[in-house]
Amino acid sequence: MVRTPLTPWERRRGEKLGALLREARGERSMVEIAAAAGLSVETLRKIETGRAPTPAFFTIAALASVLGLSMEELAAAAAAGADEGDRAALTA
């Protein structure tokens, strides 16, 4: 299967989401958070590094619950990150 390359907007959104999740995880290990959310460590790693910019809704809901984040926070942060990059691209 050939994957379609990520757009710059998708990359920025994924990076912003990953940064927010890493920050919320704090000192807790990826293994601890992944297990609590019912995910593999590799899936969490891909999300945190932005390599999986569009994780499934239920994956994000599980992570939000484990990390004490609201879905609104996650959506706003991801959208803001993407919007910032879009504005920068327009002014360049």
Short mmCIF file of C-alpha atoms in Angstrom, two decimals:
data_model
loop_
_atom_site.label_atom_id
_atom_site.label_comp_id
_atom_site.label_asym_id
_atom_site.label_seq_id
_atom_site.Cartn_x
_atom_site.Cartn_y
_atom_site.Cartn_z
CA MET A 1 0.00 0.00 0.00
CA VAL A 2 1.32 3.42 -0.95
CA ARG A 3 0.53 6.22 1.44
CA THR A 4 -0.23 9.70 0.25
CA PRO A 5 2.44 12.11 1.52
CA LEU A 6 1.38 14.36 4.38
CA THR A 7 0.59 17.94 3.56
CA PRO A 8 2.48 20.65 5.45
CA TRP A 9 -0.76 21.41 7.31
CA GLU A 10 -1.14 17.77 8.39
CA ARG A 11 2.49 17.66 9.56
CA ARG A 12 2.10 20.83 11.65
CA ARG A 13 -1.16 19.62 13.15
CA GLY A 14 0.39 16.27 14.05
CA GLU A 15 3.48 17.91 15.55
CA LYS A 16 1.34 20.24 17.66
CA LEU A 17 -0.82 17.37 18.91
CA GLY A 18 2.29 15.32 19.72
CA ALA A 19 3.88 18.18 21.64
CA LEU A 20 0.73 18.68 23.70
CA LEU A 21 0.56 14.97 24.53
CA ARG A 22 4.25 14.83 25.50
CA GLU A 23 3.81 17.85 27.74
CA ALA A 24 0.75 16.32 29.42
CA ARG A 25 2.58 13.00 29.88
CA GLY A 26 5.32 14.78 31.81
CA GLU A 27 7.58 12.38 33.69
CA ARG A 28 5.33 9.38 33.13
CA SER A 29 6.71 6.77 30.76
CA MET A 30 5.32 6.03 27.33
CA VAL A 31 4.81 2.44 28.46
CA GLU A 32 2.64 3.55 31.40
CA ILE A 33 0.48 5.89 29.31
CA ALA A 34 0.14 3.52 26.37
CA ALA A 35 -0.92 0.65 28.63
CA ALA A 36 -3.45 2.82 30.48
CA ALA A 37 -4.93 4.01 27.16
CA GLY A 38 -4.97 0.53 25.62
CA LEU A 39 -2.43 1.41 22.90
CA SER A 40 0.89 0.04 21.82
CA VAL A 41 3.95 2.05 22.76
CA GLU A 42 4.79 2.34 19.06
CA THR A 43 1.39 3.90 18.33
CA LEU A 44 1.90 6.44 21.11
CA ARG A 45 5.43 7.15 19.86
CA LYS A 46 4.13 7.79 16.33
CA ILE A 47 1.45 10.15 17.62
CA GLU A 48 3.86 12.03 19.89
CA THR A 49 6.40 12.49 17.11
CA GLY A 50 3.79 13.60 14.57
CA ARG A 51 4.30 10.57 12.31
CA ALA A 52 0.62 9.66 12.85
CA PRO A 53 -1.03 13.07 12.38
CA THR A 54 -4.58 11.76 12.13
CA PRO A 55 -5.04 9.15 14.86
CA ALA A 56 -8.46 7.60 15.31
CA PHE A 57 -10.97 9.48 17.44
CA PHE A 58 -11.15 6.74 20.06
CA THR A 59 -7.35 6.65 20.32
CA ILE A 60 -7.27 10.36 21.08
CA ALA A 61 -10.23 10.06 23.45
CA ALA A 62 -8.42 7.32 25.40
CA LEU A 63 -5.22 9.37 25.60
CA ALA A 64 -7.12 12.49 26.66
CA SER A 65 -8.79 10.53 29.45
CA VAL A 66 -5.53 9.03 30.72
CA LEU A 67 -3.69 12.36 30.52
CA GLY A 68 -6.49 14.45 32.03
CA LEU A 69 -7.00 16.54 28.91
CA SER A 70 -10.30 17.58 27.41
CA MET A 71 -11.08 16.86 23.79
CA GLU A 72 -11.65 20.59 23.35
CA GLU A 73 -8.08 21.32 24.51
CA LEU A 74 -6.65 18.83 22.05
CA ALA A 75 -8.74 20.09 19.14
CA ALA A 76 -7.94 23.73 19.87
CA ALA A 77 -4.22 23.11 20.24
CA ALA A 78 -3.99 21.08 17.03
CA ALA A 79 -6.01 23.64 15.08
CA ALA A 80 -3.96 26.55 16.47
CA GLY A 81 -0.70 24.87 15.48
CA ALA A 82 -1.89 24.29 11.96
CA ASP A 83 -3.30 27.81 11.66
CA GLU A 84 0.01 29.35 12.81
CA GLY A 85 1.85 27.53 10.04
CA ASP A 86 -0.73 28.51 7.46
CA ARG A 87 -0.36 32.18 8.41
CA ALA A 88 3.43 31.92 8.26
CA ALA A 89 3.26 30.36 4.79
CA LEU A 90 1.00 33.15 3.58
CA THR A 91 3.35 35.90 4.77
CA ALA A 92 6.53 34.28 3.42
#
